[in-house]
PDB file of C-alpha atoms in Angstrom:
ATOM      1  CA  UNK A   1       0.041   0.005   0.017  1.00 52.00           C
ATOM      2  CA  UNK A   2       1.408   3.350  -0.986  1.00 58.00           C
ATOM      3  CA  UNK A   3       1.942   5.836   1.827  1.00 65.00           C
ATOM      4  CA  UNK A   4       0.144   8.597  -0.075  1.00 66.00           C
ATOM      5  CA  UNK A   5      -3.034   6.476   0.037  1.00 72.00           C
ATOM      6  CA  UNK A   6      -2.980   6.177   3.870  1.00 80.00           C
ATOM      7  CA  UNK A   7      -5.913   8.003   5.420  1.00 83.00           C
ATOM      8  CA  UNK A   8      -4.886   7.120   8.994  1.00 85.00           C
ATOM      9  CA  UNK A   9      -1.689   5.633  10.369  1.00 88.00           C
ATOM     10  CA  UNK A  10      -1.504   5.148  14.121  1.00 87.00           C
ATOM     11  CA  UNK A  11       1.581   3.106  15.188  1.00 88.00           C
ATOM     12  CA  UNK A  12       0.813   3.760  18.915  1.00 88.00           C
ATOM     13  CA  UNK A  13       4.512   4.384  19.709  1.00 87.00           C
ATOM     14  CA  UNK A  14       3.810   7.015  22.316  1.00 88.00           C
ATOM     15  CA  UNK A  15       4.986   7.102  25.970  1.00 84.00           C
ATOM     16  CA  UNK A  16       2.763   6.245  28.867  1.00 84.00           C
ATOM     17  CA  UNK A  17       0.718   9.111  30.198  1.00 85.00           C
ATOM     18  CA  UNK A  18      -0.058  10.738  26.852  1.00 88.00           C
ATOM     19  CA  UNK A  19      -3.754  11.247  25.855  1.00 89.00           C
ATOM     20  CA  UNK A  20      -3.228  11.542  22.132  1.00 90.00           C
ATOM     21  CA  UNK A  21      -1.838   8.954  19.599  1.00 90.00           C
ATOM     22  CA  UNK A  22      -0.199  10.592  16.634  1.00 89.00           C
ATOM     23  CA  UNK A  23      -1.431   9.985  13.145  1.00 88.00           C
ATOM     24  CA  UNK A  24       1.508   9.783  10.685  1.00 88.00           C
ATOM     25  CA  UNK A  25      -0.625   9.930   7.541  1.00 86.00           C
ATOM     26  CA  UNK A  26      -0.944  13.162   5.488  1.00 84.00           C
ATOM     27  CA  UNK A  27      -4.278  14.017   7.253  1.00 82.00           C
ATOM     28  CA  UNK A  28      -2.686  14.169  10.757  1.00 85.00           C
ATOM     29  CA  UNK A  29      -5.943  13.185  12.551  1.00 86.00           C
ATOM     30  CA  UNK A  30      -4.794  12.002  15.969  1.00 89.00           C
ATOM     31  CA  UNK A  31      -6.658   9.583  18.153  1.00 89.00           C
ATOM     32  CA  UNK A  32      -7.860  10.650  21.610  1.00 90.00           C
ATOM     33  CA  UNK A  33      -6.938   7.963  24.179  1.00 90.00           C
ATOM     34  CA  UNK A  34      -8.858   7.056  27.321  1.00 90.00           C
ATOM     35  CA  UNK A  35      -7.764   4.456  29.987  1.00 89.00           C
ATOM     36  CA  UNK A  36      -4.851   2.894  28.129  1.00 87.00           C
ATOM     37  CA  UNK A  37      -1.094   2.462  28.391  1.00 87.00           C
ATOM     38  CA  UNK A  38       1.744   1.604  26.067  1.00 88.00           C
ATOM     39  CA  UNK A  39       3.640  -1.646  26.169  1.00 88.00           C
ATOM     40  CA  UNK A  40       6.014  -3.504  23.895  1.00 87.00           C
ATOM     41  CA  UNK A  41       4.248  -4.605  20.736  1.00 88.00           C
ATOM     42  CA  UNK A  42       4.734  -6.824  17.757  1.00 87.00           C
ATOM     43  CA  UNK A  43       6.723  -3.997  16.069  1.00 86.00           C
ATOM     44  CA  UNK A  44       7.724  -1.137  18.347  1.00 86.00           C
ATOM     45  CA  UNK A  45       5.125  -0.209  20.956  1.00 88.00           C
ATOM     46  CA  UNK A  46       1.468  -1.149  21.246  1.00 87.00           C
ATOM     47  CA  UNK A  47      -1.545   0.306  22.989  1.00 87.00           C
ATOM     48  CA  UNK A  48      -2.963  -1.722  25.866  1.00 86.00           C
ATOM     49  CA  UNK A  49      -6.525  -1.283  27.097  1.00 78.00           C
ATOM     50  CA  UNK A  50      -7.724  -2.042  30.678  1.00 73.00           C
ATOM     51  CA  UNK A  51     -11.184  -3.130  29.646  1.00 74.00           C
ATOM     52  CA  UNK A  52     -12.634   0.374  29.930  1.00 80.00           C
ATOM     53  CA  UNK A  53     -10.339   2.138  27.532  1.00 83.00           C
ATOM     54  CA  UNK A  54     -10.683   3.284  23.937  1.00 85.00           C
ATOM     55  CA  UNK A  55      -8.989   5.200  21.166  1.00 86.00           C
ATOM     56  CA  UNK A  56     -11.400   7.594  19.335  1.00 84.00           C
ATOM     57  CA  UNK A  57     -10.970   9.064  15.872  1.00 81.00           C
ATOM     58  CA  UNK A  58     -13.082  12.058  14.951  1.00 74.00           C
ATOM     59  CA  UNK A  59     -16.384  11.296  13.181  1.00 64.00           C
ATOM     60  CA  UNK A  60     -16.254  11.859   9.418  1.00 63.00           C
ATOM     61  CA  UNK A  61     -12.486  11.376   9.175  1.00 68.00           C
ATOM     62  CA  UNK A  62     -12.770   8.156   7.252  1.00 76.00           C
ATOM     63  CA  UNK A  63     -15.455   7.879   4.561  1.00 82.00           C
ATOM     64  CA  UNK A  64     -17.052   4.628   5.601  1.00 86.00           C
ATOM     65  CA  UNK A  65     -19.188   4.423   2.499  1.00 86.00           C
ATOM     66  CA  UNK A  66     -16.047   4.233   0.373  1.00 90.00           C
ATOM     67  CA  UNK A  67     -13.711   1.211  -0.068  1.00 92.00           C
ATOM     68  CA  UNK A  68     -11.011   0.890   2.613  1.00 91.00           C
ATOM     69  CA  UNK A  69      -8.743  -1.517   4.521  1.00 92.00           C
ATOM     70  CA  UNK A  70      -8.013  -1.553   8.201  1.00 90.00           C
ATOM     71  CA  UNK A  71      -4.905  -3.482   9.360  1.00 91.00           C
ATOM     72  CA  UNK A  72      -3.926  -4.276  13.017  1.00 91.00           C
ATOM     73  CA  UNK A  73      -1.729  -6.580  15.063  1.00 91.00           C
ATOM     74  CA  UNK A  74      -3.836  -7.714  18.052  1.00 88.00           C
ATOM     75  CA  UNK A  75      -2.751  -9.648  21.121  1.00 86.00           C
ATOM     76  CA  UNK A  76      -5.465 -10.713  23.600  1.00 78.00           C
ATOM     77  CA  UNK A  77      -3.818 -10.920  27.030  1.00 68.00           C
ATOM     78  CA  UNK A  78      -6.719 -10.877  29.456  1.00 60.00           C
ATOM     79  CA  UNK A  79     -10.023 -12.288  28.159  1.00 56.00           C
ATOM     80  CA  UNK A  80     -13.148 -10.313  28.947  1.00 53.00           C
ATOM     81  CA  UNK A  81     -15.849 -12.323  30.745  1.00 57.00           C
ATOM     82  CA  UNK A  82     -18.153 -13.849  28.161  1.00 56.00           C
ATOM     83  CA  UNK A  83     -15.895 -13.255  25.187  1.00 56.00           C
ATOM     84  CA  UNK A  84     -12.832 -15.431  25.984  1.00 66.00           C
ATOM     85  CA  UNK A  85     -10.091 -14.955  23.471  1.00 75.00           C
ATOM     86  CA  UNK A  86     -12.434 -13.245  20.990  1.00 81.00           C
ATOM     87  CA  UNK A  87     -12.131 -10.239  18.782  1.00 84.00           C
ATOM     88  CA  UNK A  88     -15.424  -8.442  18.110  1.00 87.00           C
ATOM     89  CA  UNK A  89     -16.177  -6.413  15.034  1.00 91.00           C
ATOM     90  CA  UNK A  90     -19.094  -4.066  15.443  1.00 92.00           C
ATOM     91  CA  UNK A  91     -20.656  -2.696  12.227  1.00 92.00           C
ATOM     92  CA  UNK A  92     -23.374  -0.012  12.156  1.00 92.00           C
ATOM     93  CA  UNK A  93     -25.107   0.457   8.744  1.00 90.00           C
ATOM     94  CA  UNK A  94     -28.242   2.229   7.453  1.00 83.00           C
ATOM     95  CA  UNK A  95     -30.189   4.538   9.586  1.00 81.00           C
ATOM     96  CA  UNK A  96     -32.372   2.224  11.664  1.00 73.00           C
ATOM     97  CA  UNK A  97     -31.831   1.327  15.328  1.00 80.00           C
ATOM     98  CA  UNK A  98     -31.562  -2.347  14.423  1.00 84.00           C
ATOM     99  CA  UNK A  99     -29.179  -1.809  11.517  1.00 90.00           C
ATOM    100  CA  UNK A 100     -26.038  -3.176  13.137  1.00 91.00           C
ATOM    101  CA  UNK A 101     -24.216  -6.506  13.717  1.00 92.00           C
ATOM    102  CA  UNK A 102     -21.438  -7.702  15.908  1.00 92.00           C
ATOM    103  CA  UNK A 103     -19.375 -10.716  14.871  1.00 93.00           C
ATOM    104  CA  UNK A 104     -16.907 -12.501  17.187  1.00 91.00           C
ATOM    105  CA  UNK A 105     -13.753 -14.252  16.021  1.00 92.00           C
ATOM    106  CA  UNK A 106     -11.186 -16.478  17.858  1.00 88.00           C
ATOM    107  CA  UNK A 107      -8.004 -14.573  18.532  1.00 84.00           C
ATOM    108  CA  UNK A 108      -6.079 -16.722  20.984  1.00 79.00           C
ATOM    109  CA  UNK A 109      -4.311 -15.461  24.183  1.00 80.00           C
ATOM    110  CA  UNK A 110      -0.776 -14.267  24.370  1.00 82.00           C
ATOM    111  CA  UNK A 111      -0.145 -14.410  20.632  1.00 86.00           C
ATOM    112  CA  UNK A 112       0.077 -11.608  18.098  1.00 90.00           C
ATOM    113  CA  UNK A 113      -2.501 -12.091  15.330  1.00 92.00           C
ATOM    114  CA  UNK A 114      -2.602  -9.995  12.135  1.00 94.00           C
ATOM    115  CA  UNK A 115      -6.113  -8.821  11.236  1.00 94.00           C
ATOM    116  CA  UNK A 116      -7.383  -7.100   8.073  1.00 95.00           C
ATOM    117  CA  UNK A 117     -10.824  -5.737   7.412  1.00 95.00           C
ATOM    118  CA  UNK A 118     -11.329  -5.018   3.702  1.00 96.00           C
ATOM    119  CA  UNK A 119     -14.497  -3.142   2.634  1.00 95.00           C
ATOM    120  CA  UNK A 120     -15.508  -3.039  -1.027  1.00 96.00           C
ATOM    121  CA  UNK A 121     -18.963  -1.670  -1.669  1.00 95.00           C
ATOM    122  CA  UNK A 122     -21.352  -3.436   0.715  1.00 95.00           C
ATOM    123  CA  UNK A 123     -19.043  -6.404   1.150  1.00 96.00           C
ATOM    124  CA  UNK A 124     -16.611  -6.760   4.007  1.00 96.00           C
ATOM    125  CA  UNK A 125     -13.930  -9.501   4.135  1.00 97.00           C
ATOM    126  CA  UNK A 126     -12.319 -10.344   7.436  1.00 97.00           C
ATOM    127  CA  UNK A 127      -8.824 -11.753   7.316  1.00 97.00           C
ATOM    128  CA  UNK A 128      -6.875 -13.458  10.155  1.00 96.00           C
ATOM    129  CA  UNK A 129      -3.117 -13.966   9.486  1.00 95.00           C
ATOM    130  CA  UNK A 130      -3.741 -13.412   5.735  1.00 94.00           C
ATOM    131  CA  UNK A 131      -6.613 -15.947   5.458  1.00 97.00           C
ATOM    132  CA  UNK A 132     -10.160 -14.977   4.658  1.00 98.00           C
ATOM    133  CA  UNK A 133     -12.264 -16.167   7.627  1.00 97.00           C
ATOM    134  CA  UNK A 134     -15.521 -14.376   6.913  1.00 97.00           C
ATOM    135  CA  UNK A 135     -17.376 -12.387   4.263  1.00 97.00           C
ATOM    136  CA  UNK A 136     -20.142 -10.075   5.443  1.00 96.00           C
ATOM    137  CA  UNK A 137     -22.667  -8.466   3.112  1.00 95.00           C
ATOM    138  CA  UNK A 138     -24.321  -5.283   4.426  1.00 93.00           C
ATOM    139  CA  UNK A 139     -27.794  -4.224   3.379  1.00 92.00           C
ATOM    140  CA  UNK A 140     -26.900  -0.441   3.505  1.00 92.00           C
ATOM    141  CA  UNK A 141     -23.869   1.816   3.651  1.00 91.00           C
ATOM    142  CA  UNK A 142     -21.558   1.476   6.673  1.00 92.00           C
ATOM    143  CA  UNK A 143     -21.810   4.410   9.039  1.00 89.00           C
ATOM    144  CA  UNK A 144     -19.766   3.167  12.070  1.00 88.00           C
ATOM    145  CA  UNK A 145     -17.269   0.489  13.000  1.00 88.00           C
ATOM    146  CA  UNK A 146     -15.458  -0.610  16.161  1.00 86.00           C
ATOM    147  CA  UNK A 147     -13.078  -3.448  17.213  1.00 83.00           C
ATOM    148  CA  UNK A 148     -13.872  -4.893  20.645  1.00 80.00           C
ATOM    149  CA  UNK A 149     -12.489  -7.493  22.961  1.00 70.00           C
TER     150      UNK A 149
END
């Protein structure tokens, strides 16, 4: 992927105590951090959440109705009750209250797993360690997305 095509690049290489993660893409849209710390990652540093934390990117920064790819190294270290060793992908689409879905995928504990979410039109392919593990077809344009554990 060419650097000029990056809309958002957050390597999470900051020091503990900061409340903003720097975006190294051309758009420079930083993420606001809540209840997280920085630890050694797969490559450089990584962001670690305590179960209540999150990293927020301003609404409208990424055009979710366009085609895009999200890439992330994820290491589940402390399973959340009810979702042991799972990665959740939450998708909000359309305008109705019930226009959403959440899918859960095995991630393993204590291992780094490479995830890719590729959206083309109303189709979303989920990759784990370069293998397609799911294809999701939306019934309307995507308007929100989150990764959960």
